Every structure is written in structure tokens, then in C-alpha cells.
Amino acid sequence: MYPDKHKEIVTSLMEGKFITVEDLSYETIKKNEDFYITFFEKSFGFELIGNQDFYYLVSTDTNENTSRDISIFFSVLCYELDKDGKNFLEELNYSEFHIDEIIEYFKNSSWTDVIKVNKQLNNDENLKRLIGTMAKRNIAVKQGNDRYSFTKAHKLFIDFVKDLIKDDKDETTI
């Protein structure tokens, strides 16, 4: 006998989606965490990772670049929000962004060399597609009228970038 919403949970996680605390499935996973950790490890060789905000799967056998591109997206967006005098963490947690606002930040960014070489960020249509991918993975939520907000899953990418910066600073002090 599987927990409630088992098929929905497995399908969502296998499609690369984050299950956030706002999702009813989150509680099912939380209550059955040991079962799901074992289930994904034995069935697929994937690691289920969770915290107080979300769950997601990790595999060592992947060569996808979308996670990297999402991390770069958040790096550039946070930098531009900060440059604009906004608290980027508050903005990501509590604000909605119109797609045109995001595109403007990227068009006017001082990180043009990084944006130009990244196929998912280098033009308006690709940027829109990446945001659509983030919505499919439950990292962003379309609010209507081309407005998006970000789920708590954005924290994974922000933390990843912070770790990279910290590692880079540690290496330069050696």
C-alpha cells in the first residue's frame, strides 16, 4: 500500500519538479520521508532531498544544464535587483515580476558576456522559455498577465550561488 498521492508525487519529482511546502503532496512526503528516500534510491538510484520549504530529486547520472542556467538566471536577477536598490531576497520571496521587467533587467545588465554565451538567457524568447521551464518545475508560478512569482525552491539556486562565491573567495585567500 502506497501513501496518498504516491503516483502524483513520483511523477512530479521524476519530471524535475520541486514539491514545495504550499503543495498538499509536501505533507505526504514529510510524513513518509523514510519510505520515499528508500523508494527513490532503490527504484531509480536518485537521492530525495528535502527541507522545511521543498523536496526535489538529485541524480549523479545527469548532464542537464538547466540547473546551471537557472542558477545564472538568479545570479543576474539578484545582482540587478540589488543594483536597483532593492532587497533581492524580499523581492524573490514576496513580489511578482512582469516578464518584460525581467527581460529589461537582462538587457541592461552589466553581465552581458555571461548572458550572451548562455543559450537560455541570450535573447527574449529563450529567457521566456527558461522562465516557462521554471514554472513547469515549480520554481516560478505564472500569476497571469505575464506576471510571475517565485516559489521557495528559488532558495536552492541562491544557496548554490552563495556557496560558489564563498568557495571562490576561499580559493583566492589560499
CSV table of C-alpha atoms in Angstrom, one decimal, residues 21-103:
chain,number,residue,atom,x,y,z
A,21,VAL,CA,5.5,23.4,1.3
A,22,GLU,CA,2.4,25.0,-0.3
A,23,ASP,CA,1.7,21.8,-2.2
A,24,LEU,CA,-0.5,19.2,-0.4
A,25,SER,CA,1.9,16.5,-1.5
A,26,TYR,CA,4.6,18.0,0.6
A,27,GLU,CA,2.9,16.8,3.8
A,28,THR,CA,2.6,13.3,2.4
A,29,ILE,CA,6.3,13.2,1.7
A,30,LYS,CA,7.2,14.6,5.1
A,31,LYS,CA,5.1,12.0,6.9
A,32,ASN,CA,6.6,9.2,4.8
A,33,GLU,CA,10.1,10.7,4.3
A,34,ASP,CA,12.0,7.5,5.1
A,35,PHE,CA,9.8,5.5,2.7
A,36,TYR,CA,10.4,8.0,-0.1
A,37,ILE,CA,14.1,8.3,0.5
A,38,THR,CA,14.4,4.5,0.2
A,39,PHE,CA,11.9,4.3,-2.7
A,40,PHE,CA,13.7,6.7,-4.9
A,41,GLU,CA,17.2,5.3,-4.0
A,42,LYS,CA,16.2,1.6,-4.7
A,43,SER,CA,13.9,2.3,-7.6
A,44,PHE,CA,15.8,4.9,-9.6
A,45,GLY,CA,19.1,5.5,-7.8
A,46,PHE,CA,18.1,9.0,-7.1
A,47,GLU,CA,18.5,10.9,-3.8
A,48,LEU,CA,15.5,12.6,-2.4
A,49,ILE,CA,16.5,15.9,-0.7
A,50,GLY,CA,14.1,17.9,1.4
A,51,ASN,CA,14.0,20.7,3.9
A,52,GLN,CA,11.3,22.9,5.6
A,53,ASP,CA,10.5,24.5,2.2
A,54,PHE,CA,10.6,21.9,-0.6
A,55,TYR,CA,11.6,18.4,-1.8
A,56,TYR,CA,13.5,17.5,-5.0
A,57,LEU,CA,15.5,14.7,-6.6
A,58,VAL,CA,19.2,14.5,-7.4
A,59,SER,CA,20.9,12.1,-9.7
A,60,THR,CA,24.7,11.8,-10.3
A,61,ASP,CA,23.9,10.4,-13.8
A,62,THR,CA,22.7,13.6,-15.4
A,63,ASN,CA,24.2,16.0,-17.9
A,64,GLU,CA,21.4,18.6,-18.0
A,65,ASN,CA,22.4,22.2,-17.9
A,66,THR,CA,19.1,23.7,-16.9
A,67,SER,CA,20.0,23.9,-13.2
A,68,ARG,CA,23.2,25.7,-14.1
A,69,ASP,CA,21.2,28.1,-16.3
A,70,ILE,CA,18.6,28.7,-13.6
A,71,SER,CA,21.5,29.5,-11.1
A,72,ILE,CA,22.9,32.0,-13.6
A,73,PHE,CA,19.4,33.5,-14.1
A,74,PHE,CA,19.0,34.1,-10.3
A,75,SER,CA,22.6,35.4,-10.0
A,76,VAL,CA,22.0,38.0,-12.7
A,77,LEU,CA,18.5,38.9,-11.5
A,78,CYS,CA,19.6,39.3,-7.9
A,79,TYR,CA,22.6,41.4,-8.9
A,80,GLU,CA,20.4,43.7,-11.0
A,81,LEU,CA,17.7,44.0,-8.2
A,82,ASP,CA,20.4,44.8,-5.7
A,83,LYS,CA,21.9,47.4,-8.1
A,84,ASP,CA,18.4,48.8,-8.4
A,85,GLY,CA,18.4,49.4,-4.7
A,86,LYS,CA,16.0,46.5,-3.9
A,87,ASN,CA,16.4,43.8,-1.3
A,88,PHE,CA,16.6,40.9,-3.8
A,89,LEU,CA,15.7,38.3,-1.2
A,90,GLU,CA,12.5,40.1,-0.2
A,91,GLU,CA,11.7,40.7,-3.9
A,92,LEU,CA,12.1,37.0,-4.7
A,93,ASN,CA,10.1,35.9,-1.7
A,94,TYR,CA,7.2,38.4,-1.9
A,95,SER,CA,7.0,40.1,-5.2
A,96,GLU,CA,5.6,39.4,-8.7
A,97,PHE,CA,7.6,40.3,-11.8
A,98,HIS,CA,6.3,41.1,-15.2
A,99,ILE,CA,8.1,39.2,-17.9
A,100,ASP,CA,9.0,42.5,-19.6
A,101,GLU,CA,10.6,43.7,-16.3
A,102,ILE,CA,12.8,40.6,-16.1
A,103,ILE,CA,13.8,41.0,-19.8
